[in-house]
mmCIF file of C-alpha atoms in Angstrom:
data_model
loop_
_atom_site.group_PDB
_atom_site.id
_atom_site.type_symbol
_atom_site.label_atom_id
_atom_site.label_comp_id
_atom_site.label_asym_id
_atom_site.label_seq_id
_atom_site.Cartn_x
_atom_site.Cartn_y
_atom_site.Cartn_z
ATOM 1 C CA UNK A 1 94.552 117.180 134.903
ATOM 2 C CA UNK A 2 94.678 113.270 134.146
ATOM 3 C CA UNK A 3 96.474 113.122 131.337
ATOM 4 C CA UNK A 4 98.520 113.947 128.799
ATOM 5 C CA UNK A 5 95.097 115.446 126.068
ATOM 6 C CA UNK A 6 94.179 116.700 129.398
ATOM 7 C CA UNK A 7 96.886 118.991 129.289
ATOM 8 C CA UNK A 8 97.213 119.460 125.667
ATOM 9 C CA UNK A 9 93.517 120.604 125.188
ATOM 10 C CA UNK A 10 93.917 122.866 127.802
ATOM 11 C CA UNK A 11 96.333 124.606 125.879
ATOM 12 C CA UNK A 12 94.954 124.440 123.061
ATOM 13 C CA UNK A 13 91.880 125.863 124.528
ATOM 14 C CA UNK A 14 93.596 129.060 126.085
ATOM 15 C CA UNK A 15 93.239 132.451 124.686
ATOM 16 C CA UNK A 16 95.842 132.987 122.343
ATOM 17 C CA UNK A 17 97.608 136.232 124.731
ATOM 18 C CA UNK A 18 97.131 133.995 128.292
ATOM 19 C CA UNK A 19 99.465 130.489 125.541
ATOM 20 C CA UNK A 20 102.138 133.398 124.061
ATOM 21 C CA UNK A 21 102.441 133.223 128.200
ATOM 22 C CA UNK A 22 102.773 129.176 128.401
ATOM 23 C CA UNK A 23 104.733 129.417 125.341
ATOM 24 C CA UNK A 24 108.239 126.525 127.204
ATOM 25 C CA UNK A 25 105.827 124.679 128.450
ATOM 26 C CA UNK A 26 104.301 124.538 125.300
ATOM 27 C CA UNK A 27 106.751 123.369 123.983
ATOM 28 C CA UNK A 28 107.860 121.363 127.024
ATOM 29 C CA UNK A 29 104.303 119.408 126.250
ATOM 30 C CA UNK A 30 105.483 119.222 122.290
ATOM 31 C CA UNK A 31 108.942 117.088 123.979
ATOM 32 C CA UNK A 32 107.278 114.443 126.126
ATOM 33 C CA UNK A 33 104.166 113.569 122.982
ATOM 34 C CA UNK A 34 107.132 113.688 120.731
ATOM 35 C CA UNK A 35 109.304 110.871 123.440
ATOM 36 C CA UNK A 36 108.859 107.378 122.947
ATOM 37 C CA UNK A 37 106.376 105.526 124.632
ATOM 38 C CA UNK A 38 109.179 103.065 125.479
ATOM 39 C CA UNK A 39 112.550 102.383 124.866
ATOM 40 C CA UNK A 40 111.650 99.437 123.453
ATOM 41 C CA UNK A 41 111.966 100.492 119.590
ATOM 42 C CA UNK A 42 115.079 102.437 119.828
ATOM 43 C CA UNK A 43 116.998 99.042 122.334
ATOM 44 C CA UNK A 44 115.752 97.728 118.967
ATOM 45 C CA UNK A 45 118.125 99.850 116.647
ATOM 46 C CA UNK A 46 120.512 99.742 118.711
ATOM 47 C CA UNK A 47 121.031 95.744 119.284
ATOM 48 C CA UNK A 48 120.476 95.433 115.223
ATOM 49 C CA UNK A 49 122.520 98.260 115.001
ATOM 50 C CA UNK A 50 125.886 96.024 116.851
ATOM 51 C CA UNK A 51 124.627 92.752 114.874
ATOM 52 C CA UNK A 52 125.517 94.699 111.320
ATOM 53 C CA UNK A 53 127.830 95.354 112.726
ATOM 54 C CA UNK A 54 129.749 92.612 114.646
ATOM 55 C CA UNK A 55 129.027 90.601 110.687
ATOM 56 C CA UNK A 56 130.556 93.135 109.047
ATOM 57 C CA UNK A 57 133.027 95.103 110.857
ATOM 58 C CA UNK A 58 135.179 97.777 108.881
ATOM 59 C CA UNK A 59 134.030 96.314 105.299
ATOM 60 C CA UNK A 60 131.541 99.099 104.704
ATOM 61 C CA UNK A 61 131.923 103.429 104.511
ATOM 62 C CA UNK A 62 129.486 104.827 107.485
ATOM 63 C CA UNK A 63 127.115 105.706 104.730
ATOM 64 C CA UNK A 64 125.817 102.013 104.267
ATOM 65 C CA UNK A 65 125.957 101.240 108.009
ATOM 66 C CA UNK A 66 124.057 103.806 108.540
ATOM 67 C CA UNK A 67 121.289 102.456 105.204
ATOM 68 C CA UNK A 68 121.620 99.003 106.741
ATOM 69 C CA UNK A 69 120.869 100.536 109.490
ATOM 70 C CA UNK A 70 117.484 102.338 108.642
ATOM 71 C CA UNK A 71 116.667 98.667 106.415
ATOM 72 C CA UNK A 72 117.087 97.125 109.085
ATOM 73 C CA UNK A 73 114.608 99.026 111.362
ATOM 74 C CA UNK A 74 112.465 99.706 108.374
ATOM 75 C CA UNK A 75 111.490 95.470 106.862
ATOM 76 C CA UNK A 76 108.234 95.849 107.357
ATOM 77 C CA UNK A 77 108.170 98.492 104.534
ATOM 78 C CA UNK A 78 111.414 97.610 102.998
ATOM 79 C CA UNK A 79 108.354 93.531 102.924
ATOM 80 C CA UNK A 80 105.492 94.896 100.668
ATOM 81 C CA UNK A 81 108.239 96.438 98.154
ATOM 82 C CA UNK A 82 108.514 94.944 94.702
ATOM 83 C CA UNK A 83 111.968 93.532 94.218
ATOM 84 C CA UNK A 84 111.352 93.102 90.860
ATOM 85 C CA UNK A 85 110.147 96.704 90.523
ATOM 86 C CA UNK A 86 113.201 97.152 91.750
ATOM 87 C CA UNK A 87 115.455 95.370 90.011
ATOM 88 C CA UNK A 88 114.565 96.617 86.788
ATOM 89 C CA UNK A 89 114.897 99.783 88.125
ATOM 90 C CA UNK A 90 118.573 99.295 89.542
ATOM 91 C CA UNK A 91 119.899 97.786 86.170
ATOM 92 C CA UNK A 92 117.772 99.647 83.267
ATOM 93 C CA UNK A 93 120.218 102.395 84.971
ATOM 94 C CA UNK A 94 123.440 100.968 83.823
ATOM 95 C CA UNK A 95 125.189 99.303 79.858
ATOM 96 C CA UNK A 96 126.866 97.240 81.839
ATOM 97 C CA UNK A 97 124.316 96.345 84.072
ATOM 98 C CA UNK A 98 122.261 95.619 81.373
ATOM 99 C CA UNK A 99 124.858 93.587 79.510
ATOM 100 C CA UNK A 100 125.626 91.286 82.736
ATOM 101 C CA UNK A 101 121.767 90.811 83.672
ATOM 102 C CA UNK A 102 120.081 91.126 80.920
ATOM 103 C CA UNK A 103 116.236 91.399 81.262
ATOM 104 C CA UNK A 104 114.018 90.309 84.034
#
């Protein structure tokens, strides 16, 4: 056994009776597979959160801070969003918004 993939392969090829005896090992392997390869992604998220908190400090509630942190962590997906469609939907949900912003 040289890699985690080898261990996973061995576990998948075991008979169900044998596999049930190794349930804790299987749980440990699943946890190992769920761990990030490096900590850089989580460090980036914490750095971004620290920047957000410094910038906005106590001017927002936890829910908004959470949403901004998620948006920052997934900025690549946000770059692909059609902003005009999002604006149109936001404005169309309220008559006050429609009167303020008009047609986008």
